[in-house]
Short mmCIF file of N, CA and C in Angstrom, two decimals:
data_model
loop_
_atom_site.label_atom_id
_atom_site.label_comp_id
_atom_site.label_asym_id
_atom_site.label_seq_id
_atom_site.Cartn_x
_atom_site.Cartn_y
_atom_site.Cartn_z
N UNK A 17 31.28 -34.94 11.37
CA UNK A 17 31.26 -34.24 10.25
C UNK A 17 31.01 -35.46 9.40
N UNK A 18 30.05 -35.11 8.23
CA UNK A 18 29.74 -35.93 7.43
C UNK A 18 30.73 -36.52 6.03
N UNK A 19 31.09 -37.47 5.65
CA UNK A 19 31.94 -37.48 4.79
C UNK A 19 31.32 -37.43 3.29
N UNK A 20 31.83 -37.16 2.30
CA UNK A 20 31.18 -37.13 1.17
C UNK A 20 30.76 -38.51 0.62
N UNK A 21 29.95 -39.02 -0.14
CA UNK A 21 29.68 -40.42 -0.81
C UNK A 21 30.80 -40.55 -1.64
N UNK A 22 31.57 -41.73 -1.67
CA UNK A 22 32.48 -41.94 -2.86
C UNK A 22 31.81 -42.36 -4.20
N UNK A 23 31.95 -41.81 -5.05
CA UNK A 23 31.54 -42.31 -6.43
C UNK A 23 30.75 -40.97 -6.79
N UNK A 24 30.05 -40.15 -5.95
CA UNK A 24 29.20 -39.43 -6.15
C UNK A 24 29.79 -38.04 -6.41
N UNK A 25 29.90 -37.44 -7.41
CA UNK A 25 30.46 -36.10 -7.94
C UNK A 25 29.64 -35.23 -8.69
N UNK A 26 29.92 -33.87 -8.45
CA UNK A 26 29.22 -32.84 -9.41
C UNK A 26 29.59 -33.06 -10.69
N UNK A 27 28.91 -32.20 -11.45
CA UNK A 27 29.37 -32.03 -12.86
C UNK A 27 30.82 -31.52 -13.12
N UNK A 28 30.85 -30.58 -12.15
CA UNK A 28 32.22 -29.96 -12.14
C UNK A 28 33.34 -30.58 -11.64
N UNK A 29 33.02 -31.54 -10.96
CA UNK A 29 33.94 -32.54 -10.36
C UNK A 29 34.54 -33.60 -11.36
N UNK A 30 33.37 -33.88 -11.86
CA UNK A 30 33.66 -34.99 -13.55
C UNK A 30 34.41 -34.12 -14.37
N UNK A 31 34.31 -33.09 -14.70
CA UNK A 31 34.85 -32.21 -15.52
C UNK A 31 36.31 -32.08 -15.18
N UNK A 32 36.72 -31.67 -14.14
CA UNK A 32 38.12 -31.59 -13.43
C UNK A 32 38.74 -32.64 -13.51
N UNK A 33 38.08 -33.95 -13.14
CA UNK A 33 38.43 -35.29 -13.03
C UNK A 33 39.04 -35.75 -14.48
N UNK A 34 38.14 -35.56 -15.68
CA UNK A 34 38.35 -35.66 -16.82
C UNK A 34 39.47 -35.01 -17.50
N UNK A 35 39.41 -33.65 -17.12
CA UNK A 35 40.50 -32.77 -17.63
C UNK A 35 41.99 -33.24 -17.07
N UNK A 36 42.12 -33.67 -15.75
CA UNK A 36 43.30 -34.33 -15.16
C UNK A 36 43.77 -35.30 -15.82
N UNK A 37 42.72 -36.43 -16.16
CA UNK A 37 43.04 -37.77 -16.93
C UNK A 37 43.62 -37.43 -18.16
N UNK A 38 43.21 -36.31 -19.00
CA UNK A 38 43.30 -36.27 -20.11
C UNK A 38 44.88 -35.38 -20.18
N UNK A 39 44.98 -34.87 -19.32
CA UNK A 39 46.30 -34.30 -18.99
C UNK A 39 47.51 -35.37 -18.77
N UNK A 40 47.10 -36.18 -17.93
CA UNK A 40 48.02 -37.23 -17.65
C UNK A 40 48.57 -38.13 -18.75
N UNK A 41 47.54 -38.40 -19.66
CA UNK A 41 47.68 -39.14 -20.98
C UNK A 41 48.54 -38.45 -21.98
N UNK A 42 48.29 -37.08 -21.89
CA UNK A 42 49.12 -36.30 -22.68
C UNK A 42 50.77 -36.41 -22.48
N UNK A 43 51.00 -36.08 -20.91
CA UNK A 43 52.20 -36.32 -20.41
C UNK A 43 52.76 -37.51 -20.73
N UNK A 44 51.99 -38.32 -20.51
CA UNK A 44 52.40 -39.78 -20.98
C UNK A 44 52.68 -40.09 -22.46
N UNK A 45 52.42 -39.25 -23.28
CA UNK A 45 52.35 -39.41 -24.79
C UNK A 45 51.26 -39.98 -25.35
N UNK A 46 50.37 -40.44 -24.78
CA UNK A 46 49.38 -41.22 -25.12
C UNK A 46 48.07 -40.67 -26.06
N UNK A 47 47.78 -39.19 -25.95
CA UNK A 47 47.26 -38.43 -26.83
C UNK A 47 48.06 -37.09 -26.78
N UNK A 48 47.49 -36.34 -28.17
CA UNK A 48 48.11 -35.31 -28.38
C UNK A 48 47.38 -33.98 -27.78
N UNK A 49 47.89 -33.25 -26.98
CA UNK A 49 47.03 -32.16 -26.22
C UNK A 49 46.90 -30.99 -26.99
N UNK A 50 45.72 -30.32 -27.31
CA UNK A 50 45.64 -29.00 -27.93
C UNK A 50 46.64 -28.07 -27.48
N UNK A 51 47.10 -27.36 -28.28
CA UNK A 51 48.03 -26.20 -28.16
C UNK A 51 47.31 -24.74 -28.23
N UNK A 52 47.62 -23.50 -27.71
CA UNK A 52 47.13 -22.38 -27.53
C UNK A 52 48.46 -21.16 -27.59
N UNK A 53 47.91 -20.60 -28.48
CA UNK A 53 49.18 -19.73 -28.60
C UNK A 53 48.25 -18.11 -28.09
N UNK A 54 49.33 -17.56 -27.34
CA UNK A 54 48.67 -16.27 -26.61
C UNK A 54 49.34 -15.07 -27.41
N UNK A 55 48.33 -14.17 -27.99
CA UNK A 55 48.68 -13.25 -28.58
C UNK A 55 49.91 -12.33 -27.76
N UNK A 56 51.10 -11.90 -28.46
CA UNK A 56 51.66 -11.04 -27.55
C UNK A 56 51.20 -9.49 -27.05
N UNK A 57 50.01 -9.37 -27.68
CA UNK A 57 49.32 -7.90 -27.31
C UNK A 57 48.21 -8.21 -26.28
N UNK A 58 48.06 -9.31 -25.82
CA UNK A 58 46.87 -9.71 -24.86
C UNK A 58 47.46 -9.27 -23.53
N UNK A 59 46.46 -8.77 -22.93
CA UNK A 59 46.68 -8.00 -21.65
C UNK A 59 46.87 -9.10 -20.36
N UNK A 60 47.64 -9.85 -20.24
CA UNK A 60 47.78 -10.72 -19.30
C UNK A 60 47.82 -10.15 -17.93
N UNK A 61 47.49 -10.90 -16.78
CA UNK A 61 47.45 -10.57 -15.35
C UNK A 61 48.73 -9.77 -15.06
N UNK A 62 49.89 -10.54 -15.50
CA UNK A 62 51.23 -10.01 -15.24
C UNK A 62 51.39 -8.79 -16.03
N UNK A 63 51.13 -8.42 -17.05
CA UNK A 63 51.17 -7.31 -18.04
C UNK A 63 50.27 -5.99 -17.47
N UNK A 64 49.12 -6.44 -17.03
CA UNK A 64 48.29 -5.37 -16.18
C UNK A 64 48.95 -4.93 -15.09
N UNK A 65 49.38 -5.70 -14.25
CA UNK A 65 50.12 -5.46 -13.16
C UNK A 65 51.33 -4.39 -13.37
N UNK A 66 52.31 -4.68 -14.31
CA UNK A 66 53.51 -4.10 -14.68
C UNK A 66 52.98 -2.58 -15.31
N UNK A 67 51.78 -2.65 -15.75
CA UNK A 67 51.24 -1.20 -16.01
C UNK A 67 50.92 -0.51 -14.88
N UNK A 68 50.01 -0.96 -14.03
CA UNK A 68 49.72 -0.46 -12.90
C UNK A 68 51.08 0.17 -11.87
N UNK A 69 52.16 -0.91 -11.87
CA UNK A 69 53.26 -0.37 -10.95
C UNK A 69 54.01 0.43 -11.67
N UNK A 70 53.97 0.62 -13.07
CA UNK A 70 54.74 1.86 -13.73
C UNK A 70 54.07 3.06 -13.50
N UNK A 71 53.03 3.30 -12.67
CA UNK A 71 52.17 4.28 -12.52
C UNK A 71 51.79 4.65 -11.25
N UNK A 72 51.88 3.51 -10.46
CA UNK A 72 51.50 3.78 -9.07
C UNK A 72 51.77 2.63 -8.07
N UNK A 73 52.16 2.92 -7.11
CA UNK A 73 52.98 1.80 -5.90
C UNK A 73 51.83 1.17 -5.72
N UNK A 74 50.69 1.30 -5.63
CA UNK A 74 49.57 0.42 -5.12
C UNK A 74 48.24 0.44 -5.74
N UNK A 75 47.26 -0.32 -5.66
CA UNK A 75 46.00 -0.41 -6.43
C UNK A 75 45.19 0.88 -5.89
N UNK A 76 45.14 1.17 -4.42
CA UNK A 76 44.65 2.19 -4.05
C UNK A 76 45.16 3.92 -4.62
N UNK A 77 46.22 3.68 -4.93
CA UNK A 77 47.02 5.03 -5.53
C UNK A 77 46.49 5.15 -7.04
N UNK A 78 46.69 3.98 -7.63
CA UNK A 78 46.12 3.90 -9.14
C UNK A 78 44.68 4.22 -8.95
N UNK A 79 43.82 3.85 -8.34
CA UNK A 79 42.36 4.29 -8.32
C UNK A 79 42.28 5.99 -8.01
N UNK A 80 43.01 6.28 -6.80
CA UNK A 80 42.89 7.78 -6.94
C UNK A 80 43.08 8.57 -8.20
N UNK A 81 44.15 8.16 -8.90
CA UNK A 81 44.48 8.68 -10.23
C UNK A 81 43.72 8.45 -11.55
N UNK A 82 43.34 7.33 -11.62
CA UNK A 82 42.92 6.63 -12.92
C UNK A 82 41.30 6.11 -12.82
N UNK A 83 40.77 6.20 -11.65
CA UNK A 83 39.21 5.86 -11.26
C UNK A 83 39.15 4.35 -11.52
N UNK A 84 40.00 3.77 -11.72
CA UNK A 84 39.64 1.91 -11.88
C UNK A 84 39.77 1.44 -10.27
N UNK A 85 38.54 1.08 -9.84
CA UNK A 85 38.53 0.41 -8.45
C UNK A 85 39.88 -0.44 -7.97
N UNK A 86 40.44 -0.36 -6.69
CA UNK A 86 41.35 -1.06 -6.11
C UNK A 86 41.22 -2.35 -6.49
N UNK A 87 39.83 -2.97 -5.90
CA UNK A 87 39.51 -4.33 -6.07
C UNK A 87 39.34 -4.67 -7.41
N UNK A 88 38.99 -4.01 -8.19
CA UNK A 88 38.75 -4.51 -9.94
C UNK A 88 40.26 -4.85 -10.33
N UNK A 89 41.12 -3.85 -10.05
CA UNK A 89 42.61 -3.97 -10.56
C UNK A 89 43.22 -5.15 -9.75
N UNK A 90 42.87 -5.25 -8.39
CA UNK A 90 43.56 -6.53 -8.01
C UNK A 90 42.99 -7.93 -8.71
N UNK A 91 41.69 -8.06 -8.99
CA UNK A 91 41.06 -9.03 -9.78
C UNK A 91 41.70 -9.44 -11.14
N UNK A 92 41.90 -7.94 -11.77
CA UNK A 92 42.55 -8.00 -13.06
C UNK A 92 44.11 -8.83 -13.01
N UNK A 93 44.57 -8.26 -12.00
CA UNK A 93 46.26 -8.53 -11.52
C UNK A 93 46.29 -10.03 -11.30
N UNK A 94 45.36 -10.59 -10.74
CA UNK A 94 45.50 -12.12 -10.07
C UNK A 94 44.54 -12.87 -11.09
N UNK A 95 43.96 -12.30 -12.29
CA UNK A 95 43.64 -13.18 -13.15
C UNK A 95 42.32 -13.80 -13.00
N UNK A 96 41.46 -13.24 -12.00
CA UNK A 96 40.12 -13.63 -11.64
C UNK A 96 38.84 -12.85 -12.25
N UNK A 97 39.26 -11.87 -13.26
CA UNK A 97 38.79 -11.20 -14.09
C UNK A 97 39.43 -10.66 -15.12
N UNK A 98 38.48 -10.41 -16.20
CA UNK A 98 39.11 -9.81 -17.53
C UNK A 98 38.75 -8.60 -17.60
N UNK A 99 39.29 -7.14 -17.82
CA UNK A 99 39.14 -6.23 -18.20
C UNK A 99 38.16 -6.08 -19.31
N UNK A 100 36.98 -5.42 -19.25
CA UNK A 100 35.96 -5.04 -20.35
C UNK A 100 36.78 -4.24 -21.43
N UNK A 101 35.96 -3.95 -22.43
CA UNK A 101 36.48 -3.26 -23.74
C UNK A 101 37.31 -2.11 -23.19
N UNK A 102 36.18 -1.24 -22.76
CA UNK A 102 36.66 0.08 -22.46
C UNK A 102 37.80 0.36 -21.49
N UNK A 103 37.61 -0.56 -20.40
CA UNK A 103 38.81 -0.65 -19.41
C UNK A 103 40.19 -1.06 -20.12
N UNK A 104 40.24 -2.07 -21.05
CA UNK A 104 41.23 -2.69 -21.94
C UNK A 104 42.05 -1.32 -22.59
N UNK A 105 40.87 -0.44 -23.35
CA UNK A 105 41.46 0.56 -23.98
C UNK A 105 42.12 1.30 -23.13
N UNK A 106 41.88 1.99 -22.09
CA UNK A 106 42.27 2.96 -21.27
C UNK A 106 43.42 2.11 -20.75
N UNK A 107 43.58 0.94 -20.25
CA UNK A 107 45.08 0.47 -19.78
C UNK A 107 46.04 0.54 -20.72
N UNK A 108 45.41 0.09 -22.16
CA UNK A 108 46.56 0.49 -23.18
C UNK A 108 46.83 1.86 -23.21
N UNK A 109 46.33 2.86 -23.14
CA UNK A 109 46.60 4.10 -23.64
C UNK A 109 47.55 4.52 -22.43
N UNK A 110 47.07 4.02 -21.14
CA UNK A 110 47.99 4.26 -19.75
C UNK A 110 49.46 3.63 -20.26
N UNK A 111 49.34 2.45 -20.55
CA UNK A 111 50.67 1.92 -20.90
C UNK A 111 51.82 2.68 -22.10
N UNK A 112 51.03 3.34 -23.03
CA UNK A 112 51.78 3.93 -23.82
C UNK A 112 51.54 5.40 -23.69
N UNK A 113 50.81 6.02 -23.32
CA UNK A 113 50.54 7.67 -22.96
C UNK A 113 49.71 8.24 -21.95
N UNK A 114 50.38 7.65 -20.68
CA UNK A 114 49.87 7.92 -19.73
C UNK A 114 49.62 9.41 -19.24
N UNK A 115 50.41 10.21 -19.82
CA UNK A 115 50.24 11.48 -19.46
C UNK A 115 49.07 12.22 -20.48
N UNK A 116 48.85 11.78 -21.52
CA UNK A 116 47.41 11.93 -21.90
C UNK A 116 46.02 11.73 -21.40
N UNK A 117 46.10 10.60 -20.59
CA UNK A 117 45.20 10.38 -19.77
C UNK A 117 45.32 11.03 -18.63
N UNK A 118 46.42 11.45 -17.66
CA UNK A 118 46.29 12.43 -16.91
C UNK A 118 45.82 13.66 -17.30
N UNK A 119 46.18 14.52 -18.39
CA UNK A 119 45.67 15.49 -18.95
C UNK A 119 44.21 15.42 -19.13
N UNK A 120 43.73 14.56 -19.54
CA UNK A 120 42.08 14.44 -19.67
C UNK A 120 41.64 14.26 -18.36
N UNK A 121 41.86 13.58 -17.48
CA UNK A 121 41.24 13.49 -16.30
C UNK A 121 41.48 14.97 -15.43
N UNK A 122 42.50 15.69 -15.69
CA UNK A 122 42.52 16.80 -15.19
C UNK A 122 41.65 17.97 -15.62
N UNK A 123 41.60 17.78 -16.88
CA UNK A 123 40.45 19.03 -17.77
C UNK A 123 38.92 18.31 -17.17
N UNK A 124 38.79 17.02 -17.01
CA UNK A 124 37.60 16.56 -16.40
C UNK A 124 37.55 17.30 -14.97
N UNK A 125 38.23 17.60 -14.50
CA UNK A 125 38.11 18.08 -12.66
C UNK A 125 38.09 19.41 -12.74
N UNK A 126 38.53 20.23 -13.93
CA UNK A 126 38.64 21.56 -13.87
C UNK A 126 37.24 22.27 -14.08
#
């Protein structure tokens, strides 16, 4: 197995290294790190998981009821993907008024 050449890094590798060096300097108090606030209304992965768990015991069951693919929900819950605008609206309505969505989907199936 060939060892990678020391000193040769990809652009991504250099960016990661720079980020860690900046973080270390910030922890030592040498530089001031940027702060970010997360809006409490943001659909975080944990909030998405909470919404899903309140309505279905699994992502497969959630898919059967609300037509969002299980793998897509898993990606949202793990933070690998963000919901698009339409899905975000659906999740927000499901959080507040799940029966309205159920009625709409039942009428759609009739």
